[in-house]
Short mmCIF file of C-alpha atoms and ligand atoms in Angstrom, two decimals:
data_model
loop_
_atom_site.label_atom_id
_atom_site.label_comp_id
_atom_site.label_asym_id
_atom_site.label_seq_id
_atom_site.Cartn_x
_atom_site.Cartn_y
_atom_site.Cartn_z
CA MET A 1348 69.38 2.58 87.32
CA THR A 1349 71.11 0.41 88.39
CA GLU A 1350 74.51 -1.48 86.45
CA VAL A 1351 73.79 -5.71 85.80
CA HIS A 1352 76.26 -7.70 87.00
CA ILE A 1353 77.63 -11.44 85.90
CA ILE A 1354 78.18 -12.56 88.94
CA GLY A 1355 78.44 -16.11 87.55
CA ALA A 1356 78.79 -18.72 84.76
CA GLY A 1357 79.13 -21.79 84.32
CA GLU A 1358 79.25 -23.79 80.79
CA THR A 1359 79.27 -27.88 79.82
CA LYS A 1360 82.07 -29.36 77.46
CA PHE A 1361 80.90 -28.66 73.67
CA GLY A 1362 81.21 -31.23 71.10
CA GLU A 1363 79.71 -35.09 69.99
CA LEU A 1364 78.26 -35.68 72.84
CA TRP A 1365 76.77 -38.71 72.03
CA ASP A 1366 75.76 -39.32 75.27
CA ARG A 1367 74.41 -36.32 76.53
CA SER A 1368 71.30 -35.26 76.00
CA LEU A 1369 69.09 -31.89 75.65
CA ARG A 1370 68.69 -31.12 79.50
CA GLU A 1371 71.60 -32.88 80.93
CA LEU A 1372 73.12 -30.57 80.05
CA ALA A 1373 71.76 -27.00 79.60
CA VAL A 1374 70.99 -28.44 83.00
CA GLU A 1375 74.67 -28.75 84.11
CA ALA A 1376 75.28 -26.14 83.06
CA GLY A 1377 72.93 -24.10 84.73
CA LEU A 1378 73.77 -25.75 88.08
CA ARG A 1379 77.80 -24.58 87.29
CA ALA A 1380 76.73 -20.93 87.01
CA ILE A 1381 74.35 -21.31 90.14
CA GLU A 1382 77.03 -22.93 92.68
CA ASP A 1383 79.79 -20.45 90.35
CA ALA A 1384 77.86 -16.88 91.81
CA GLY A 1385 77.11 -19.13 95.21
CA ILE A 1386 73.48 -17.92 95.40
CA TYR A 1387 70.22 -20.46 95.52
CA SER A 1388 68.26 -20.78 92.81
CA ARG A 1389 65.70 -19.55 95.25
CA ASP A 1390 67.06 -15.83 94.46
CA ILE A 1391 66.60 -16.18 90.33
CA GLY A 1392 63.61 -13.98 89.66
CA ILE A 1393 63.46 -15.61 85.37
CA LEU A 1394 65.12 -17.68 83.43
CA TYR A 1395 66.19 -16.95 80.08
CA GLY A 1396 65.86 -19.79 78.27
CA SER A 1397 68.36 -19.35 74.78
CA ASN A 1398 68.08 -21.83 71.74
CA THR A 1399 68.04 -21.88 68.46
CA LEU A 1400 67.00 -24.99 66.55
CA ALA A 1401 65.17 -27.74 69.26
CA GLY A 1402 62.25 -27.88 67.62
CA SER A 1403 63.43 -29.83 64.27
CA LEU A 1404 66.31 -31.63 66.40
CA ASN A 1405 64.79 -33.12 68.87
CA TRP A 1406 61.84 -32.35 68.77
CA GLN A 1407 61.82 -30.78 71.87
CA ASN A 1408 60.16 -26.17 72.12
CA ASP A 1409 59.91 -25.14 75.83
CA ILE A 1410 63.16 -25.00 76.65
CA GLY A 1411 62.45 -22.79 79.07
CA SER A 1412 60.62 -25.13 81.00
CA LEU A 1413 62.01 -27.25 80.69
CA LEU A 1414 65.15 -26.16 81.63
CA ALA A 1415 63.05 -24.56 84.78
CA ASP A 1416 62.10 -27.96 85.72
CA PHE A 1417 65.23 -29.23 85.48
CA SER A 1418 67.61 -27.39 87.64
CA GLY A 1419 64.46 -27.94 90.21
CA ILE A 1420 62.99 -24.52 90.09
CA ALA A 1421 59.91 -24.72 88.36
CA SER A 1422 57.79 -26.31 91.58
CA ALA A 1423 58.92 -22.05 92.88
CA GLY A 1424 56.44 -21.12 89.77
CA ILE A 1425 59.67 -18.65 88.24
CA PRO A 1426 59.28 -17.64 85.55
CA ALA A 1427 60.90 -19.32 82.15
CA ILE A 1428 61.33 -18.27 78.87
CA ARG A 1429 62.84 -19.13 75.74
CA VAL A 1430 65.06 -16.45 73.77
CA GLU A 1431 64.98 -17.51 69.84
CA SER A 1432 67.31 -15.23 67.45
CA SER A 1433 68.58 -17.49 65.18
CA THR A 1434 72.31 -18.70 65.62
CA SER A 1435 72.39 -14.90 67.57
CA SER A 1436 69.49 -17.51 70.50
CA GLY A 1437 72.83 -16.84 72.61
CA ALA A 1438 73.43 -13.45 72.49
CA SER A 1439 69.11 -12.39 72.66
CA ALA A 1440 69.17 -13.73 75.55
CA ILE A 1441 71.63 -12.36 77.69
CA ARG A 1442 69.93 -8.36 76.72
CA GLU A 1443 66.80 -9.54 78.07
CA ALA A 1444 68.23 -10.73 80.98
CA TYR A 1445 70.15 -7.45 81.22
CA LEU A 1446 67.15 -6.04 80.19
CA ALA A 1447 65.40 -7.60 83.07
CA ILE A 1448 67.49 -6.44 85.66
CA ARG A 1449 67.82 -2.67 84.60
CA SER A 1450 64.11 -2.26 84.20
CA GLY A 1451 64.24 -2.92 87.81
CA GLU A 1452 61.65 -5.04 87.90
CA TYR A 1453 64.15 -8.02 89.01
CA ASP A 1454 67.66 -8.64 90.39
CA VAL A 1455 68.95 -11.84 89.14
CA ALA A 1456 68.02 -13.17 85.86
CA MET A 1457 69.60 -16.82 84.90
CA VAL A 1458 70.14 -17.06 81.26
CA GLY A 1459 71.10 -21.02 79.88
CA GLY A 1460 71.65 -21.68 76.84
CA VAL A 1461 71.70 -25.45 75.30
CA GLU A 1462 72.04 -27.38 71.46
CA LYS A 1463 71.80 -31.05 71.83
CA MET A 1464 72.35 -30.85 67.63
CA THR A 1465 74.08 -34.65 67.30
CA ASP A 1466 71.28 -36.48 67.53
CA ILE A 1467 70.19 -35.56 63.68
CA TYR A 1468 72.49 -38.57 60.77
CA GLY A 1469 74.67 -37.49 58.37
CA SER A 1470 73.25 -34.55 55.59
CA GLU A 1471 69.76 -33.83 57.66
CA ILE A 1472 71.64 -31.12 59.57
CA LEU A 1473 72.22 -28.78 56.55
CA ASP A 1474 68.36 -28.97 55.78
CA VAL A 1475 68.15 -28.00 59.91
CA VAL A 1476 70.38 -25.78 60.10
CA SER A 1477 69.69 -24.22 56.48
CA THR A 1478 65.71 -22.93 57.99
CA THR A 1479 68.27 -20.25 59.89
CA LEU A 1480 68.22 -18.42 55.60
CA ASP A 1481 64.63 -16.96 54.18
CA ARG A 1482 63.68 -20.90 52.99
CA GLU A 1483 61.65 -19.44 50.10
CA TRP A 1484 63.80 -17.53 48.82
CA GLU A 1485 67.24 -19.40 49.47
CA SER A 1486 67.23 -21.99 51.30
CA PHE A 1487 64.93 -24.02 48.65
CA PHE A 1488 66.59 -23.24 46.09
CA GLY A 1489 70.17 -25.12 47.71
CA GLY A 1490 70.73 -21.70 49.98
CA THR A 1491 72.72 -23.52 53.03
CA ALA A 1492 74.56 -21.62 55.72
CA ALA A 1493 77.62 -22.35 54.70
CA ALA A 1494 77.28 -22.01 50.39
CA MET A 1495 75.61 -18.28 51.52
CA ALA A 1496 78.93 -17.20 53.34
CA ALA A 1497 81.38 -18.86 50.01
CA ILE A 1498 79.24 -16.27 47.81
CA THR A 1499 79.92 -14.03 50.41
CA ALA A 1500 83.00 -14.59 51.09
CA ARG A 1501 84.34 -15.30 47.73
CA LYS A 1502 82.36 -11.11 46.35
CA TYR A 1503 84.47 -10.11 49.23
CA MET A 1504 88.49 -11.22 48.35
CA HIS A 1505 87.16 -10.68 44.20
CA ASP A 1506 86.15 -7.38 45.32
CA PHE A 1507 89.55 -6.02 47.52
CA ASN A 1508 92.04 -8.67 46.13
CA VAL A 1509 91.64 -10.79 49.43
CA GLU A 1510 94.09 -13.81 49.27
CA LYS A 1511 91.90 -17.25 51.26
CA GLU A 1512 94.81 -17.29 53.11
CA ALA A 1513 93.03 -14.83 55.80
CA LEU A 1514 90.80 -16.48 56.05
CA ALA A 1515 92.06 -19.52 57.13
CA ALA A 1516 94.13 -17.47 59.65
CA PHE A 1517 90.95 -16.80 61.08
CA SER A 1518 90.93 -20.48 61.45
CA VAL A 1519 94.02 -21.26 63.07
CA ASN A 1520 94.34 -18.82 65.48
CA ASP A 1521 90.98 -20.25 66.79
CA HIS A 1522 92.18 -23.69 67.14
CA ALA A 1523 95.11 -22.63 68.96
CA ASN A 1524 93.80 -20.91 71.49
CA ALA A 1525 91.37 -23.84 71.61
CA SER A 1526 93.88 -26.62 72.47
CA LYS A 1527 94.17 -24.11 75.99
CA ASN A 1528 90.37 -24.44 76.86
CA PRO A 1529 89.80 -27.82 77.84
CA ASN A 1530 85.79 -26.87 77.53
CA ALA A 1531 86.94 -26.86 73.42
CA HIS A 1532 84.87 -28.94 70.85
CA TYR A 1533 88.46 -29.27 68.43
CA ARG A 1534 91.95 -29.11 71.02
CA SER A 1535 93.91 -29.19 67.76
CA LYS A 1536 95.84 -27.02 66.39
CA ILE A 1537 96.06 -26.36 62.48
CA THR A 1538 98.36 -25.18 60.17
CA LEU A 1539 97.29 -22.72 57.45
CA GLU A 1540 98.36 -26.01 54.78
CA THR A 1541 96.04 -28.12 56.59
CA ALA A 1542 93.37 -25.70 56.73
CA MET A 1543 93.85 -24.33 53.19
CA LYS A 1544 93.78 -27.89 52.04
CA SER A 1545 90.74 -29.14 53.79
CA THR A 1546 87.58 -30.52 51.89
CA LYS A 1547 85.67 -28.36 49.93
CA VAL A 1548 82.19 -27.56 51.60
CA ALA A 1549 81.31 -24.74 49.66
CA GLU A 1550 83.85 -22.80 47.12
CA PRO A 1551 85.88 -20.95 48.56
CA LEU A 1552 84.88 -21.69 52.18
CA ASN A 1553 86.86 -25.12 53.31
CA ILE A 1554 85.26 -27.54 55.88
CA MET A 1555 88.44 -25.64 57.92
CA ASP A 1556 86.13 -22.02 57.46
CA CYS A 1557 83.51 -23.79 58.87
CA SER A 1558 81.89 -23.66 62.46
CA PRO A 1559 81.79 -27.62 63.39
CA VAL A 1560 78.54 -29.34 64.64
CA SER A 1561 78.02 -28.97 68.63
CA ASP A 1562 76.86 -30.33 71.68
CA GLY A 1563 76.62 -27.97 74.92
CA GLY A 1564 75.30 -25.60 77.40
CA ALA A 1565 75.99 -22.83 79.00
CA ALA A 1566 74.87 -20.51 81.45
CA LEU A 1567 75.17 -17.52 82.63
CA ILE A 1568 73.88 -15.42 86.36
CA LEU A 1569 72.78 -11.70 86.31
CA ALA A 1570 72.53 -9.27 89.21
CA SER A 1571 71.04 -5.71 90.06
CA ASP A 1572 73.70 -3.53 91.57
CA LYS A 1573 71.32 -4.59 95.25
CA PHE A 1574 71.63 -8.07 94.79
CA ALA A 1575 75.40 -8.55 93.74
CA LYS A 1576 75.77 -5.91 97.23
CA SER A 1577 74.14 -8.40 99.00
CA VAL A 1578 75.90 -11.31 98.77
CA GLY A 1579 79.66 -9.56 98.81
CA LYS A 1580 80.29 -10.86 94.57
CA GLU A 1581 82.22 -8.76 93.02
CA GLY A 1582 80.71 -10.00 89.81
CA VAL A 1583 81.89 -8.43 85.89
CA VAL A 1584 80.47 -5.24 84.46
CA ILE A 1585 77.90 -5.82 81.68
CA LYS A 1586 78.81 -2.19 80.35
CA SER A 1587 76.90 -2.23 77.08
CA SER A 1588 74.06 -3.92 75.08
CA ALA A 1589 73.38 -3.34 71.72
CA ILE A 1590 71.33 -5.46 69.02
CA SER A 1591 70.06 -4.24 65.90
CA GLN A 1592 68.33 -6.21 62.31
CA ASP A 1593 68.95 -6.21 58.45
CA TYR A 1594 67.30 -8.51 55.99
CA LEU A 1595 66.72 -11.63 56.22
CA ALA A 1596 67.96 -12.56 53.18
CA LEU A 1597 71.51 -12.18 51.82
CA HIS A 1598 69.97 -11.19 48.70
CA SER A 1599 67.94 -7.78 49.37
CA ARG A 1600 71.19 -6.41 51.77
CA ASP A 1601 72.82 -2.74 50.26
CA SER A 1602 75.89 -5.45 50.22
CA LEU A 1603 76.93 -9.38 50.69
CA TYR A 1604 79.75 -8.03 52.68
CA THR A 1605 78.97 -4.97 54.66
CA ILE A 1606 77.17 -6.53 57.87
CA ASN A 1607 74.93 -3.37 58.43
CA SER A 1608 73.40 -4.73 61.89
CA THR A 1609 76.55 -5.24 63.35
CA VAL A 1610 77.80 -1.57 61.94
CA ARG A 1611 74.84 -0.18 63.66
CA ALA A 1612 74.75 -2.20 67.17
CA GLY A 1613 78.25 -2.56 67.72
CA ARG A 1614 78.24 1.76 66.84
CA THR A 1615 75.07 1.73 69.58
CA ALA A 1616 77.63 -0.41 71.55
CA PHE A 1617 80.23 1.75 72.07
CA GLU A 1618 78.08 4.83 72.10
CA LYS A 1619 76.20 3.17 75.06
CA ALA A 1620 79.54 2.02 76.88
CA GLY A 1621 80.75 5.52 76.01
CA ILE A 1622 84.59 3.71 76.07
CA LYS A 1623 86.64 4.06 72.90
CA LYS A 1624 87.23 0.96 70.10
CA SER A 1625 91.31 1.24 71.71
CA ASP A 1626 89.83 0.13 75.08
CA ILE A 1627 88.83 -3.45 74.62
CA SER A 1628 91.21 -5.78 75.64
CA PHE A 1629 89.54 -8.48 73.38
CA MET A 1630 86.99 -9.74 71.49
CA GLU A 1631 85.39 -13.00 70.75
CA LEU A 1632 83.20 -13.50 67.18
CA HIS A 1633 80.23 -14.96 64.98
CA ASN A 1634 82.85 -16.55 63.16
CA SER A 1635 80.01 -19.69 62.03
CA TYR A 1636 82.60 -18.89 59.53
CA SER A 1637 85.82 -17.34 58.96
CA ILE A 1638 84.23 -15.18 56.10
CA TYR A 1639 82.31 -13.28 58.99
CA GLY A 1640 84.71 -12.68 61.77
CA LEU A 1641 86.82 -10.72 58.75
CA LEU A 1642 84.24 -9.02 58.07
CA GLU A 1643 83.25 -8.14 61.75
CA ILE A 1644 86.63 -7.09 63.13
CA GLU A 1645 85.63 -4.23 59.95
CA ASP A 1646 82.68 -4.53 61.14
CA LEU A 1647 83.10 -3.48 64.76
CA GLY A 1648 85.09 -0.81 63.18
CA PHE A 1649 89.03 -2.63 63.55
CA ALA A 1650 89.63 -2.37 60.63
CA GLU A 1651 89.03 -0.75 56.83
CA LYS A 1652 86.94 -2.76 54.24
CA GLY A 1653 89.28 -4.92 52.77
CA LYS A 1654 91.48 -4.24 54.77
CA ALA A 1655 91.13 -7.02 57.71
CA SER A 1656 92.69 -10.00 56.03
CA ASP A 1657 96.25 -7.60 57.09
CA PHE A 1658 94.75 -7.28 60.94
CA VAL A 1659 94.54 -11.34 60.88
CA MET A 1660 97.50 -11.79 58.67
CA ASP A 1661 99.27 -9.25 60.93
CA ASP A 1662 98.44 -10.99 64.91
CA ILE A 1663 95.52 -11.71 67.16
CA SER A 1664 96.81 -14.60 69.24
CA LEU A 1665 95.87 -14.20 72.64
CA THR A 1666 99.49 -12.10 73.23
CA SER A 1667 98.59 -9.91 70.72
CA PRO A 1668 97.49 -6.27 71.75
CA LEU A 1669 94.02 -6.95 70.74
CA PRO A 1670 93.81 -10.52 71.21
CA ILE A 1671 90.12 -12.65 68.74
CA ASN A 1672 88.16 -15.44 70.06
CA PRO A 1673 90.84 -16.05 73.21
CA SER A 1674 87.81 -19.29 73.57
CA GLY A 1675 88.74 -20.76 70.80
CA GLY A 1676 85.80 -19.00 68.45
CA LEU A 1677 82.69 -21.34 66.79
CA LYS A 1678 85.16 -22.55 65.06
CA ALA A 1679 87.53 -24.66 67.58
CA LYS A 1680 85.47 -24.35 70.69
CA GLY A 1681 82.71 -25.50 68.56
CA ASN A 1682 79.00 -24.18 68.04
CA PRO A 1683 76.26 -24.97 70.22
CA MET A 1684 74.13 -22.63 68.46
CA GLY A 1685 71.64 -21.78 71.44
CA ALA A 1686 74.46 -22.60 73.89
CA THR A 1687 76.83 -20.16 71.46
CA GLY A 1688 76.43 -16.64 72.70
CA VAL A 1689 76.35 -17.62 75.92
CA GLY A 1690 79.63 -19.49 75.32
CA GLN A 1691 80.74 -16.51 74.71
CA ALA A 1692 80.19 -14.75 77.72
CA VAL A 1693 81.15 -17.46 80.08
CA GLU A 1694 84.76 -16.98 78.46
CA ALA A 1695 84.39 -13.02 78.97
CA TYR A 1696 83.60 -13.01 82.28
CA LEU A 1697 85.99 -16.26 82.99
CA GLN A 1698 88.57 -13.30 80.96
CA MET A 1699 88.00 -10.10 83.41
CA LYS A 1700 88.05 -12.26 86.53
CA GLY A 1701 91.16 -14.01 85.97
CA LYS A 1702 90.50 -17.89 85.64
CA ALA A 1703 91.24 -18.73 82.05
CA LYS A 1704 93.61 -20.04 83.39
CA GLU A 1705 95.98 -20.92 80.60
CA ARG A 1706 94.46 -18.69 78.12
CA GLN A 1707 94.48 -15.55 80.17
CA ILE A 1708 94.68 -12.36 78.33
CA LYS A 1709 96.67 -10.49 80.83
CA GLU A 1710 95.07 -7.41 81.95
CA PRO A 1711 92.07 -7.13 80.70
CA LYS A 1712 89.81 -3.65 81.11
CA TYR A 1713 87.54 -4.24 79.06
CA GLY A 1714 86.16 -7.38 76.79
CA LEU A 1715 83.55 -7.39 73.12
CA ILE A 1716 81.41 -10.54 73.08
CA HIS A 1717 79.29 -10.05 69.63
CA SER A 1718 76.75 -12.55 67.81
CA ILE A 1719 74.56 -12.82 64.24
CA SER A 1720 71.96 -14.62 63.32
CA GLY A 1721 72.06 -16.83 60.31
CA THR A 1722 74.38 -14.68 57.22
CA GLY A 1723 73.27 -11.25 58.96
CA SER A 1724 70.36 -10.68 59.97
CA THR A 1725 70.51 -9.26 63.69
CA SER A 1726 73.50 -8.94 66.03
CA VAL A 1727 74.19 -8.24 69.52
CA VAL A 1728 77.01 -6.96 70.67
CA HIS A 1729 77.69 -6.94 74.30
CA ILE A 1730 80.69 -4.29 76.17
CA ILE A 1731 81.60 -5.86 80.18
CA GLY A 1732 84.21 -4.94 81.94
CA GLY A 1733 85.08 -1.17 83.65
CA GLU A 1734 83.43 -0.49 86.60
CA MET B 472 62.08 -21.33 26.13
CA LYS B 473 60.55 -18.83 28.02
CA VAL B 474 59.73 -18.92 31.59
CA GLY B 475 56.70 -17.87 31.52
CA GLU B 476 55.41 -20.76 29.01
CA LEU B 477 54.49 -23.65 32.13
CA SER B 478 53.07 -21.65 34.01
CA SER B 479 49.89 -22.01 34.08
CA VAL B 480 50.72 -25.86 35.39
CA TRP B 481 52.06 -24.67 38.68
CA ARG B 482 49.27 -23.10 40.96
CA GLU B 483 51.04 -23.18 44.21
CA SER B 484 53.79 -20.18 42.97
CA ASN B 485 53.27 -18.05 40.07
CA HIS B 486 56.76 -15.75 41.81
CA ARG B 487 59.09 -18.91 41.67
CA TYR B 488 57.58 -20.17 38.10
CA ARG B 489 57.46 -16.74 36.65
CA LEU B 490 59.73 -14.97 38.08
CA VAL B 491 56.37 -12.24 38.87
CA ALA B 492 57.79 -9.30 41.01
CA HIS B 493 55.90 -6.45 43.25
CA LYS B 494 56.20 -3.02 41.57
CA CYS B 495 55.73 -0.43 43.71
CA GLY B 496 52.52 2.41 42.44
CA ASN B 497 53.91 4.85 44.43
CA CYS B 498 57.72 5.38 43.55
CA SER B 499 57.92 2.44 40.48
CA THR B 500 61.10 0.05 42.99
CA VAL B 501 60.74 -3.28 41.92
CA TYR B 502 60.36 -6.20 44.28
CA PHE B 503 61.74 -10.24 43.96
CA PRO B 504 61.18 -11.92 46.30
CA PRO B 505 57.60 -9.92 45.88
CA ARG B 506 57.21 -6.80 48.97
CA ASP B 507 53.39 -6.39 50.27
CA ILE B 508 54.88 -2.68 51.65
CA CYS B 509 57.10 -0.92 49.62
CA LEU B 510 60.72 -0.11 51.77
CA LYS B 511 60.76 3.12 50.89
CA CYS B 512 56.86 4.44 51.10
CA HIS B 513 56.63 2.65 53.69
CA ARG B 514 52.42 2.92 54.87
CA GLU B 515 51.86 5.22 50.88
CA SER B 516 52.03 1.42 49.60
CA ILE B 517 49.59 -0.37 51.07
CA GLY B 518 47.36 -1.55 48.39
CA LYS B 519 49.35 0.17 45.16
CA MET B 520 52.38 -3.14 44.20
CA LYS B 521 51.63 -4.34 41.43
CA GLU B 522 52.45 -7.39 39.81
CA PHE B 523 54.82 -7.44 37.48
CA GLU B 524 56.33 -10.07 35.24
CA LEU B 525 60.80 -9.97 34.87
CA SER B 526 63.27 -10.67 32.36
CA GLY B 527 64.86 -13.27 34.13
CA LYS B 528 68.21 -11.79 32.57
CA GLY B 529 70.38 -10.67 34.89
CA GLU B 530 74.25 -11.24 35.87
CA ILE B 531 76.83 -13.24 38.21
CA GLU B 532 77.06 -10.97 41.32
CA SER B 533 79.00 -13.75 43.34
CA PHE B 534 78.30 -17.86 43.31
CA THR B 535 79.70 -20.24 45.18
CA VAL B 536 79.65 -24.53 44.51
CA VAL B 537 78.44 -26.49 46.79
CA HIS B 538 79.79 -29.21 47.39
CA ASP B 539 78.19 -30.69 51.44
CA VAL B 540 74.40 -30.57 50.29
CA PRO B 541 71.39 -31.44 52.54
CA PRO B 542 69.42 -34.52 51.28
CA ALA B 543 67.03 -32.82 48.15
CA PHE B 544 70.08 -31.69 46.31
CA VAL B 545 71.84 -35.52 47.03
CA ARG B 546 71.92 -36.44 42.83
CA GLN B 547 72.99 -32.25 41.77
CA ARG B 548 75.81 -33.10 43.47
CA PRO B 549 78.11 -30.24 43.27
CA TYR B 550 75.56 -27.51 42.50
CA PHE B 551 76.22 -23.97 41.04
CA LEU B 552 74.52 -21.93 43.75
CA ALA B 553 74.00 -17.70 42.63
CA LEU B 554 73.45 -14.14 43.67
CA ILE B 555 72.19 -12.79 40.48
CA LYS B 556 71.24 -9.20 39.96
CA LEU B 557 68.42 -8.57 37.48
CA ASP B 558 68.31 -6.43 35.20
CA GLU B 559 65.52 -4.75 36.75
CA GLY B 560 67.02 -4.59 39.53
CA PRO B 561 66.83 -7.07 42.42
CA THR B 562 68.69 -9.41 43.55
CA VAL B 563 68.28 -13.14 43.74
CA THR B 564 69.77 -16.68 44.77
CA ALA B 565 69.33 -19.34 41.82
CA GLN B 566 71.29 -22.29 41.10
CA ILE B 567 73.14 -21.82 37.89
CA VAL B 568 73.17 -24.57 35.86
CA ASP B 569 74.40 -25.94 32.20
CA CYS B 570 77.52 -24.84 32.47
CA GLU B 571 81.23 -26.21 33.68
CA ALA B 572 82.04 -24.60 37.39
CA SER B 573 84.99 -22.66 36.06
CA GLU B 574 83.11 -21.14 32.86
CA LEU B 575 81.63 -19.13 36.13
CA GLU B 576 82.76 -16.03 36.97
CA ILE B 577 81.11 -12.34 38.72
CA GLY B 578 80.21 -10.28 35.98
CA LYS B 579 78.06 -12.76 34.02
CA ARG B 580 75.33 -12.47 32.46
CA VAL B 581 72.68 -15.41 32.48
CA ARG B 582 69.02 -16.07 31.83
CA ALA B 583 65.90 -17.72 33.66
CA VAL B 584 64.48 -21.05 32.71
CA PHE B 585 62.56 -23.32 34.62
CA ARG B 586 63.67 -26.45 36.18
CA ARG B 587 63.74 -29.01 38.88
CA ILE B 588 64.71 -27.57 42.05
CA ARG B 589 65.09 -30.51 44.55
CA GLU B 590 62.92 -33.89 45.48
CA ASP B 591 62.36 -34.52 48.74
CA GLY B 592 63.32 -38.57 48.92
CA LYS B 593 60.82 -39.98 51.94
CA SER B 594 57.71 -38.32 49.81
CA GLY B 595 58.49 -38.13 46.52
CA VAL B 596 57.43 -34.39 46.06
CA ILE B 597 58.99 -32.56 43.29
CA GLU B 598 59.30 -28.77 43.16
CA TYR B 599 60.25 -26.41 39.87
CA GLY B 600 61.35 -23.24 39.59
CA TYR B 601 63.32 -21.09 38.27
CA LYS B 602 67.46 -21.82 37.73
CA PHE B 603 70.06 -19.28 34.91
CA VAL B 604 71.79 -20.40 32.57
CA LEU B 605 74.99 -18.78 31.26
CA GLN B 606 74.16 -16.26 28.29
ZN1 LIG C 720 57.55 2.52 47.14
#
């Protein structure tokens, strides 16, 4: 079976991009990835468009066709499909592209993630984002994405005696890294104190615990051994891809602070890659809310349950033994939902290729990329690097 | 007032208005929100899930004070949202009302009441369902 190589990556700036449309962002990211890969659009066998909420945010569905059309590949008959798995859509799209190549059906697959979130005004965005929860039994009663994360955070802090500082520290690290990322939504550094004192969103979470509403696009080109060789392209290997599932609603889960889908996807990803935890050089984690960053460190096996705060308070910076979110993470690089998971992979690719400039991690061996849907219903883990 | 008393008025959702769960006829596990299939018995439970009225009593598993609220909840800001572990087993997401934030604590006993849940500003539709109060 062929290995799958990332041979090109591109993204737009993430942020409140008032003058850019959904399709412009998608096309810009896509063309950058194609250019980076040094391929022609006719080389692409299939396109996976990743998007979370365009049907509600922009009154636009069929994002696959939109991407194909305006990237100029529709007339060549190249198939284009939208992948939607809530906030992990990007990671799921990468996985679908990985499977398409792995199966031998295609030699080149493109992944294009995009989200245009600032076309909606005021608190209406909360209604739309809340559709990632269980509408009938969570959001109907006032559940928002932040409120559910806050309920988890309170229980976690209560049961394990964790101080709020540990959550804030995760965001502080994101901002420090994003200050070195020109594509990040926020490039300002923050202190623990300002994070702790920021506006309350859903107690105990403040605005500095919450990823922002961002616009953005990100794209990858994946290729088979055969194609990568034929164009003499040294890419980065996707060592393993894993996905797992848990209940949709938080109240149905066995635990409020163990993300079982992450436990399972993480375990499978390590088994398939045949590597140890200590082989991982950096991680891009899905901290839509700071609490999830801590839970994921534990659920991926890098700290015992309840102990991630020690890990985070110790050192997770770019020069630490295991840097977290070198890109700036969802908190500071931004969270344009359908593009987020693809953007994480763009960062991981840049790190592995030694192209991350100011935020380059020293000689990375393997990178781990992790995404969750909503409060953790689906988790996707990719490990890249090695041979 | 018992949650069930007003149920006949509201046809839309028996479960939401009366806290009616489903109980597996095979293993007796209670599900709320109701499920048509038992998570333990799978196909053996098909056709055996029976309606089961909950007592509406339980305790606070965790909670939050929500400040950043969707449009339908603006008049309730800030509101208290909680996960309530019901005495019959299931956990439910609901608001806690008629108290101060400082009174909320993990583990405190609560009971269900029937209240206005949300108002859709555009359509003017008001929707009702269960909330909880401290016992
Ligand atoms: Zn059963």
